[in-house]
Short mmCIF file of C-alpha atoms in Angstrom, two decimals:
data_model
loop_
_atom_site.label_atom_id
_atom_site.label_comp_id
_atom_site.label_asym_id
_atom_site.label_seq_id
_atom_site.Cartn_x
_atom_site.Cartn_y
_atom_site.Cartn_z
CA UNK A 1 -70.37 -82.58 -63.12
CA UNK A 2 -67.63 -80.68 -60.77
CA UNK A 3 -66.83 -77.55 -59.84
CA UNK A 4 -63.93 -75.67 -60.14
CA UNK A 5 -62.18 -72.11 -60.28
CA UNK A 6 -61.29 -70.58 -63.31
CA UNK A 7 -58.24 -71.30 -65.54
CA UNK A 8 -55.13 -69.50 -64.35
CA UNK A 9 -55.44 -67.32 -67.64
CA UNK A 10 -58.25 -66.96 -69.57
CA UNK A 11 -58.12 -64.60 -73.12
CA UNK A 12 -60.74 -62.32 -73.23
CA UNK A 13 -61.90 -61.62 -76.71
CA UNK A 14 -62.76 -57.34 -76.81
CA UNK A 15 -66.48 -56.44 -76.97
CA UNK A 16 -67.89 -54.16 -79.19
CA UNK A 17 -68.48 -50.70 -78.11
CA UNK A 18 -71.65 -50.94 -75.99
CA UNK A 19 -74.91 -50.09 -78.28
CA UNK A 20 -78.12 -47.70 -76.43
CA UNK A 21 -81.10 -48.30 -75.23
CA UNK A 22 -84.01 -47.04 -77.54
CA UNK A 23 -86.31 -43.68 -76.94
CA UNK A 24 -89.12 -46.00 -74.90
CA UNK A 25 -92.16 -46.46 -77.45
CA UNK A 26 -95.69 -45.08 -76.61
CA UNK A 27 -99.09 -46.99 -76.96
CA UNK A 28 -101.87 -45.49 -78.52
CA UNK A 29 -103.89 -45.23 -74.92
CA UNK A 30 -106.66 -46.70 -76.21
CA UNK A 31 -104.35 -49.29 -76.17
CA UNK A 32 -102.41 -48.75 -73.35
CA UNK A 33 -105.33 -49.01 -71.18
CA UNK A 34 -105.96 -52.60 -72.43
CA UNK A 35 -102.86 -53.66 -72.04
CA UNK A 36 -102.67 -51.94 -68.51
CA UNK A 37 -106.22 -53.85 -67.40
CA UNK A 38 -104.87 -57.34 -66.73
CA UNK A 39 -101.61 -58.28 -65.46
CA UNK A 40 -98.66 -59.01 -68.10
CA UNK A 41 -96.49 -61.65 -67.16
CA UNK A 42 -93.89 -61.59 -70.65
CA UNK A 43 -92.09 -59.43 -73.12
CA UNK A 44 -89.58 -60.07 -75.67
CA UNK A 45 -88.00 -58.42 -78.90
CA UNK A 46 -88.02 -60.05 -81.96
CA UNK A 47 -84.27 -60.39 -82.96
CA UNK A 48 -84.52 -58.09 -85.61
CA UNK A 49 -86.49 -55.00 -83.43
CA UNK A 50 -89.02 -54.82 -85.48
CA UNK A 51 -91.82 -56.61 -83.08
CA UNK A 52 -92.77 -56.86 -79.22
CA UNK A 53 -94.58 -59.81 -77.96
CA UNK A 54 -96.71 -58.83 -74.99
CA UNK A 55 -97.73 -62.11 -72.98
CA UNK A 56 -100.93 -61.40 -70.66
CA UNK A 57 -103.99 -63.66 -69.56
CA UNK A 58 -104.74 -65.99 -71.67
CA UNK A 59 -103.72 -64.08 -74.68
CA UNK A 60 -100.49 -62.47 -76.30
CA UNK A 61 -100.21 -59.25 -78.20
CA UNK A 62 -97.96 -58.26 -80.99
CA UNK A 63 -96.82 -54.76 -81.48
CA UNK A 64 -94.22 -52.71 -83.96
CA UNK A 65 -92.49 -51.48 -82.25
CA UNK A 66 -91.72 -48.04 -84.67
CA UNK A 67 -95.27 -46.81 -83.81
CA UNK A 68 -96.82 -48.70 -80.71
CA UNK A 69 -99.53 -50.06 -83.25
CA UNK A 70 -101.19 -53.63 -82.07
CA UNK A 71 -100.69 -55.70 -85.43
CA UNK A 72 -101.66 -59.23 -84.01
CA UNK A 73 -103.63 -60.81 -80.84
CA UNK A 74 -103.17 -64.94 -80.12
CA UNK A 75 -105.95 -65.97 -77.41
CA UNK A 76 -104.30 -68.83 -75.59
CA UNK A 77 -107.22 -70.96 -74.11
CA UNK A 78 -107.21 -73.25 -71.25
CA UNK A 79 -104.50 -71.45 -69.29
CA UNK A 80 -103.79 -68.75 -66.55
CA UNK A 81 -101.37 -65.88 -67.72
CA UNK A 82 -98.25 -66.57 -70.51
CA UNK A 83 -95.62 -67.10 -68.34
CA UNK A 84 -93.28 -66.59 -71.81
CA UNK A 85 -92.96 -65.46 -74.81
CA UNK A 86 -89.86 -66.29 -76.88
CA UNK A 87 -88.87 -65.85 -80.74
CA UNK A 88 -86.64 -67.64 -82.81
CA UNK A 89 -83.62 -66.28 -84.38
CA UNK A 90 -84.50 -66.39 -87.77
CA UNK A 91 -87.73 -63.87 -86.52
CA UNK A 92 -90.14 -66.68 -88.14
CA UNK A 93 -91.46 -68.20 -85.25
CA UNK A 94 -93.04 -66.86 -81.90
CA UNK A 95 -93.25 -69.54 -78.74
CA UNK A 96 -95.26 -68.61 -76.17
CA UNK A 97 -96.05 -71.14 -73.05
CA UNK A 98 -98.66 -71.10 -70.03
CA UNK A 99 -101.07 -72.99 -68.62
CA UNK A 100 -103.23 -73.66 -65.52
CA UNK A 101 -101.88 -73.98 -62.77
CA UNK A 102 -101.30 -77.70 -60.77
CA UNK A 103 -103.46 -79.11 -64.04
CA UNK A 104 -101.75 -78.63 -67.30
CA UNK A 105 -99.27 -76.65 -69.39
CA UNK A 106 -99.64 -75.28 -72.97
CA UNK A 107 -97.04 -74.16 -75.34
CA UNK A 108 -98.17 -72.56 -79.11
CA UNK A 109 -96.06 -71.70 -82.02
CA UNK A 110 -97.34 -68.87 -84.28
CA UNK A 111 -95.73 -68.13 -87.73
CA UNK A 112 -95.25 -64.55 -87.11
CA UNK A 113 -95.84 -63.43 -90.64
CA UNK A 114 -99.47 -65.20 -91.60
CA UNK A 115 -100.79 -64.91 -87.69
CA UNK A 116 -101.51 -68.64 -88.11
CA UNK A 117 -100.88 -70.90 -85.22
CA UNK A 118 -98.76 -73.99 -86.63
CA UNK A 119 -98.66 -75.90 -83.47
CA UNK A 120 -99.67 -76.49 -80.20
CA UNK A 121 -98.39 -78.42 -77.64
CA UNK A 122 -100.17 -80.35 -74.46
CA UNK A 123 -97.72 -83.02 -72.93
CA UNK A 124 -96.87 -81.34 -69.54
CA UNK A 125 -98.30 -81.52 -66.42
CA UNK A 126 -98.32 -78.32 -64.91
CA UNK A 127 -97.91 -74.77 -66.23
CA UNK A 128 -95.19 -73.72 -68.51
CA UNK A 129 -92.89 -70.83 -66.93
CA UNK A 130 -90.20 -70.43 -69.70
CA UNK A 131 -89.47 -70.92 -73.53
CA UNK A 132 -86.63 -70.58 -75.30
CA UNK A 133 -85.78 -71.67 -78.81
CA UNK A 134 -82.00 -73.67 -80.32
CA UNK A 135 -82.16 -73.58 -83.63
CA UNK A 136 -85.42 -75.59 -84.65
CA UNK A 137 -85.94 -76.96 -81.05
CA UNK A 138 -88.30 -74.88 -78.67
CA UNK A 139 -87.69 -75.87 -74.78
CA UNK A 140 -90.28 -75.51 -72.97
CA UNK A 141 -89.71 -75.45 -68.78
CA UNK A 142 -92.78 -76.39 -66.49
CA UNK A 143 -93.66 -76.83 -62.64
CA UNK A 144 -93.95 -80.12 -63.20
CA UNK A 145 -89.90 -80.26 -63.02
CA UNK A 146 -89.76 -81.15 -66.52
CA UNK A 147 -88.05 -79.34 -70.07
CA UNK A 148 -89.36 -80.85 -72.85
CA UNK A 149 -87.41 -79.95 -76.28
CA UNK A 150 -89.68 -80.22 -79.38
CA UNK A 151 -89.25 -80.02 -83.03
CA UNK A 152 -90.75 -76.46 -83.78
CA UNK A 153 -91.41 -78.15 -87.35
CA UNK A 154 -92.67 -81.34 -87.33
CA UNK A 155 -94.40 -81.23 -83.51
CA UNK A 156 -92.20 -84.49 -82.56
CA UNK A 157 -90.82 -84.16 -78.70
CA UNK A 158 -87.59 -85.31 -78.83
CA UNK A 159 -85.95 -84.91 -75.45
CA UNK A 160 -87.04 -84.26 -71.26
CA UNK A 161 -84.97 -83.07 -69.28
CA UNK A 162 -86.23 -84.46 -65.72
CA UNK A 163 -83.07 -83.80 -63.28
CA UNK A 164 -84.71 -80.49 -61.46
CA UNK A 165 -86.47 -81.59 -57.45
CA UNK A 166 -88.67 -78.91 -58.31
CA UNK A 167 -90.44 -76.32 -60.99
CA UNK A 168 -88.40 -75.36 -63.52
CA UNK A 169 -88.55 -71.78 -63.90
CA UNK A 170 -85.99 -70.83 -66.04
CA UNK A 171 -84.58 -71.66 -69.65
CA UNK A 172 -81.74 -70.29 -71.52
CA UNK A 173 -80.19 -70.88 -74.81
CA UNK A 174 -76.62 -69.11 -75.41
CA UNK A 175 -76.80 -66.86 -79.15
CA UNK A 176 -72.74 -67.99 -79.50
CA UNK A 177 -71.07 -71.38 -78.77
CA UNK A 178 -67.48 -71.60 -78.05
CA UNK A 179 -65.40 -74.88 -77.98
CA UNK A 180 -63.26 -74.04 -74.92
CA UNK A 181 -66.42 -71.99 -73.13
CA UNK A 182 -68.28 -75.28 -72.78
CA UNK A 183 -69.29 -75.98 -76.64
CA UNK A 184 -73.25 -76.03 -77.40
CA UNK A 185 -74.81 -75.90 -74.21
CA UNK A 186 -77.74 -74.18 -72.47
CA UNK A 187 -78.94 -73.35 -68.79
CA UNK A 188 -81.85 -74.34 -66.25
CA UNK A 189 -82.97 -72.86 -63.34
CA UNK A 190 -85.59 -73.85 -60.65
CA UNK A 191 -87.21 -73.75 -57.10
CA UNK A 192 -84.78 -76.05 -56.04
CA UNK A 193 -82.00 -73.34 -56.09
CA UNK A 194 -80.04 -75.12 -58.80
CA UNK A 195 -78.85 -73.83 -62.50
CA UNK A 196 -77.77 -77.21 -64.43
CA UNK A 197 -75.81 -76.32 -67.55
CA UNK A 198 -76.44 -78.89 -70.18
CA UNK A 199 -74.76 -80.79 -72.99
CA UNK A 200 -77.10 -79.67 -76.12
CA UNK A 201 -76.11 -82.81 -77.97
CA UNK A 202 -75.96 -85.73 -75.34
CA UNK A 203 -78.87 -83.63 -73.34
CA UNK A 204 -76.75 -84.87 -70.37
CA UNK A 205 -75.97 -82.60 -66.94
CA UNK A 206 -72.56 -80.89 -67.31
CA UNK A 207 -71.68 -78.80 -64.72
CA UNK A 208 -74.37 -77.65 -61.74
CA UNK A 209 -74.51 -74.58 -59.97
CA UNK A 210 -75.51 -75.02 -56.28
CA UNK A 211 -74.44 -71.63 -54.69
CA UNK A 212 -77.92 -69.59 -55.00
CA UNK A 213 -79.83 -69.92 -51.66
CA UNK A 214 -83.06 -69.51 -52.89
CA UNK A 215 -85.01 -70.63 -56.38
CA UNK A 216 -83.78 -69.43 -60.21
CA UNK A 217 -87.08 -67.01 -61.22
CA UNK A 218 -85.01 -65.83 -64.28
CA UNK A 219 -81.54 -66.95 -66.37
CA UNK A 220 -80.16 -65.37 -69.63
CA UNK A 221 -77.46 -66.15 -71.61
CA UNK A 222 -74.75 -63.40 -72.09
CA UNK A 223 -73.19 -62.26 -75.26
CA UNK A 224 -69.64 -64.53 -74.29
CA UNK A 225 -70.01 -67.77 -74.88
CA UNK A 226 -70.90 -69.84 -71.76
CA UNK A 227 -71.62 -66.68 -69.94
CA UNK A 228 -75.16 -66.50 -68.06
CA UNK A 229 -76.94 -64.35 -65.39
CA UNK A 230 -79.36 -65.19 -63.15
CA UNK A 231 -82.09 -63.48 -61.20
CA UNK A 232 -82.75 -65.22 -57.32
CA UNK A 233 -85.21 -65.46 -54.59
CA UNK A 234 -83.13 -63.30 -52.00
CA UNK A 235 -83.19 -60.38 -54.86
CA UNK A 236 -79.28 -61.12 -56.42
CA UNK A 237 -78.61 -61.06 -59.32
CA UNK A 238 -75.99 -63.93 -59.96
CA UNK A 239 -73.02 -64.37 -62.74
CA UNK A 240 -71.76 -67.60 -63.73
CA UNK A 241 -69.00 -69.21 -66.39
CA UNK A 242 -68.61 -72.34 -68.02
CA UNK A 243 -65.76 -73.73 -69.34
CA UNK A 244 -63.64 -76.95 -71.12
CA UNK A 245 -61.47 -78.77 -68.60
CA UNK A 246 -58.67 -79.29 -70.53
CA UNK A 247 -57.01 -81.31 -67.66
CA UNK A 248 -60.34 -83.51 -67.31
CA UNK A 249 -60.25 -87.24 -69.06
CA UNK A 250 -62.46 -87.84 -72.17
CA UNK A 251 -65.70 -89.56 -71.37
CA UNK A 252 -66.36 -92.94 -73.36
CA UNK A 253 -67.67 -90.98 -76.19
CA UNK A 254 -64.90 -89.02 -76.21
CA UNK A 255 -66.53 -85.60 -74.87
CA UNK A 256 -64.08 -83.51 -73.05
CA UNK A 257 -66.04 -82.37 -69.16
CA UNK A 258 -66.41 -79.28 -68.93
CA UNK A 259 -66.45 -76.92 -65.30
CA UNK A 260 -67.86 -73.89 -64.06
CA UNK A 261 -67.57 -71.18 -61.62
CA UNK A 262 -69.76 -68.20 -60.18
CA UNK A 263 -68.05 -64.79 -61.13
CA UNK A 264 -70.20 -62.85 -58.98
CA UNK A 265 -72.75 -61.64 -57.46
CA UNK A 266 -74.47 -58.78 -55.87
CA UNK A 267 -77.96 -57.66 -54.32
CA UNK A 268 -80.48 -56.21 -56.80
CA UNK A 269 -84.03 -56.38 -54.92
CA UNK A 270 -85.89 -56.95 -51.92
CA UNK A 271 -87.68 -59.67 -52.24
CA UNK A 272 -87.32 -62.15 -55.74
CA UNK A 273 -85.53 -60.82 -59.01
CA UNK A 274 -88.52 -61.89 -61.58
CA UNK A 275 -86.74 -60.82 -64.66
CA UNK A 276 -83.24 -60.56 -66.38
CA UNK A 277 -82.00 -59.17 -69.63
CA UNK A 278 -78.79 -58.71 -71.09
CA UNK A 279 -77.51 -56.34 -73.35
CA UNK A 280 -76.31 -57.73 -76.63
CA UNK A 281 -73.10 -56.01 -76.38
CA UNK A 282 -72.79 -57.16 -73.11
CA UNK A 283 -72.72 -53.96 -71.46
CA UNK A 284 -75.24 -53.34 -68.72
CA UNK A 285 -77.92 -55.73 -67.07
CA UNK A 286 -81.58 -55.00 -66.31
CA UNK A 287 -83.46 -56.90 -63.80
CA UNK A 288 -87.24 -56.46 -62.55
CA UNK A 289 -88.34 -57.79 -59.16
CA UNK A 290 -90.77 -57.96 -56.74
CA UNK A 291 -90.14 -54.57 -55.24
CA UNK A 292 -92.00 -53.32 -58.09
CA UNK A 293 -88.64 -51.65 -59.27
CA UNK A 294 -86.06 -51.59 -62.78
CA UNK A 295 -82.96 -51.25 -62.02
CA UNK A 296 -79.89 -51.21 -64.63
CA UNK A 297 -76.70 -52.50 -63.58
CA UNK A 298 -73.26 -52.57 -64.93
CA UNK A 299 -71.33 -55.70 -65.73
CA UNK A 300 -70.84 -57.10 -62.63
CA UNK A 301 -72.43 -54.82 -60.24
CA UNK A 302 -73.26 -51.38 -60.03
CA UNK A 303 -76.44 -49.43 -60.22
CA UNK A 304 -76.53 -46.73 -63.33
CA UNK A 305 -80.08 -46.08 -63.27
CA UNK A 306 -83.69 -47.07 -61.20
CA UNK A 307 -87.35 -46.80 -62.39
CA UNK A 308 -89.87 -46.93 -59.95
CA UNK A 309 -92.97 -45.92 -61.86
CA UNK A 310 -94.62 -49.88 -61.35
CA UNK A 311 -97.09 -50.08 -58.76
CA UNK A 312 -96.92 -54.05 -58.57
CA UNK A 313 -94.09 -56.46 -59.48
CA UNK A 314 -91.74 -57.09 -62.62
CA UNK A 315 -92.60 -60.37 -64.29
CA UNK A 316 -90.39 -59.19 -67.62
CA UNK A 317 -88.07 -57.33 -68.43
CA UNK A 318 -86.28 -57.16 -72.23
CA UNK A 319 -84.38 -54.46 -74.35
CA UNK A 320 -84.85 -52.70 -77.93
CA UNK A 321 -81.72 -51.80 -78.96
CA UNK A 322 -79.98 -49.70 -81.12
CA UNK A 323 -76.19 -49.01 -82.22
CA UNK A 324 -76.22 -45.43 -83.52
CA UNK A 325 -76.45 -43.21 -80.35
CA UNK A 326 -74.46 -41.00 -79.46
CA UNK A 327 -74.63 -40.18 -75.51
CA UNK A 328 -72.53 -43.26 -74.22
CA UNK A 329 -73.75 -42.50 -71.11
CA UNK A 330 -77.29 -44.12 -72.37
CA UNK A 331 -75.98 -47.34 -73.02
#
């Protein structure tokens, strides 16, 4: 793996009009109030809007997200809080990972539309942080400075990923691949300050990113191909690129190298940025942190808006989304 700067000239393929952020969606406070009573650590989506997966201690929560109405509870035993919560693309599965900490880490997968748990998964050492599903593979990150990638079907592991000198915090799988933005790869991040892009097919180190001075609490994948962002311990948020070096020589197999560069960067938080989202038309960034603050940021850099409503800090951040708007000035 190498570094260097971008390609003189680089197309850039236009981006669809940015889509807006959702009306925010009310509990029942019955409900509220037990969500509210123990710390939650995870949120995400489903791809389709439809659900939000709230990860707490020792249990997750489903919600639709139309009404705010609790449809399904998973108790996750033997573990501390669920560190995340991830579905897949096709909306069938739901991944969630935790653990205790030091002892052991625990990963489930729940068919989201019978409730029933269809797997659950023991091998690692120390408690899961991060999960994040390519195509039928769940990756699951852990403090014991391993990814494992599994076979959401049949159970089988059938990769580790052991190259972090620390936990591994982060995971992140791209939605798009592109052939000259680095081909089918996705992104680590960890306490040892590094974000290793890898080679989806050869599960092989492509390019690392060594310029954060301080560990990777959060990484997302951006709507370009080979695009990510990442959220740091000295409250940045961080922009990187991948790419195909078309001037490198062809491994033995054949496999072009590929490069990478950080586009930039800018200051976010004080103290750790905990959580990162992207919108999907890649038009604004939210990021949580240990300030207790959301802030929304455009591409690049630049605050548009702040909450400060939290009275302890982000853990997760993610987006519902919607395309019919009007007001571009909520996107």
């Amino acid at each position: 793996p190498g570094y260097a700067a971008p390609p003189a000239s680089k197309s850039k393929a236009p981006l669809p009009p940015a889509a807006k952020l959702a009306s925010p969606v009310a509990l029942p406070v019955p409900e509220a109030r037990r969500v509210a009573a123990s710390p939650v650590w995870s949120v995400a989506f489903s791809p389709d809007g439809t659900r939000l997966a709230v990860g707490g201690y020792q249990r997750v929560r489903l919600y639709e997200t139309a009404t705010g109405k609790k449809i399904a509870e998973w108790p996750v035993p033997g573990g501390d809080g669920i560190r995340g919560v991830s579905f897949s693309s096709d909306n069938k599965f739901l991944a969630i990972g935790g653990g205790i900490p030091a002892q052991s880490g625990v990963a489930i997968i729940v068919d989201v539309a019978s409730g029933k748990v269809v797997r659950t998964l023991t091998k690692h050492g120390d408690q899961i942080e991060s999960v994040a599903f390519y195509g039928d593979t769940l990756l699951t990150a852990s403090a014991d400075e391993k990814v494992f990638l599994t076979n959401a079907a049949t159970g089988a592991q059938t990769g580790a990923l052991t190259e972090h000198n620390g936990k591994c915090l982060a995971v992140a799988v791209p939605a798009q691949f592109a052939d000259d933005n680095g081909g089918e790869i996705f992104a680590t991040g960890g306490e040892d300050k590094m974000i290793k892009i890898w080679d989806a097919r050869t599960r092989r180190t492509i390019v690392n990113f060594d310029q954060c001075a301080s560990p990777i609490w959060s990484l997302v994948a951006r709507r370009p191909p080979g695009h990510f962002v990442a959220g740091t311990g000295d409250g940045k948020v961080r922009y990187f690129a991948v790419y195909k070096d078309k001037n490198g020589k062809p491994d033995a197999q054949g496999v072009q190298p590929r490069g990478g560069y950080q586009e930039t960067e800018h200051d976010a938080h004080e103290g750790p940025v905990y959580a990162i989202a992207v919108a999907p038309s890649d038009g604004f960034v939210v990021s949580g942190g240990a300030d207790a603050k959301v802030a929304v940021w455009g591409m690049g850099g630049g605050r548009r808006r702040e909450f400060a409503e939290a009275e302890s800090a982000i853990y997760g951040v993610c987006l519902l989304y919607t395309s019919d708007a009007a007001d571009e000035e909520d996107s």
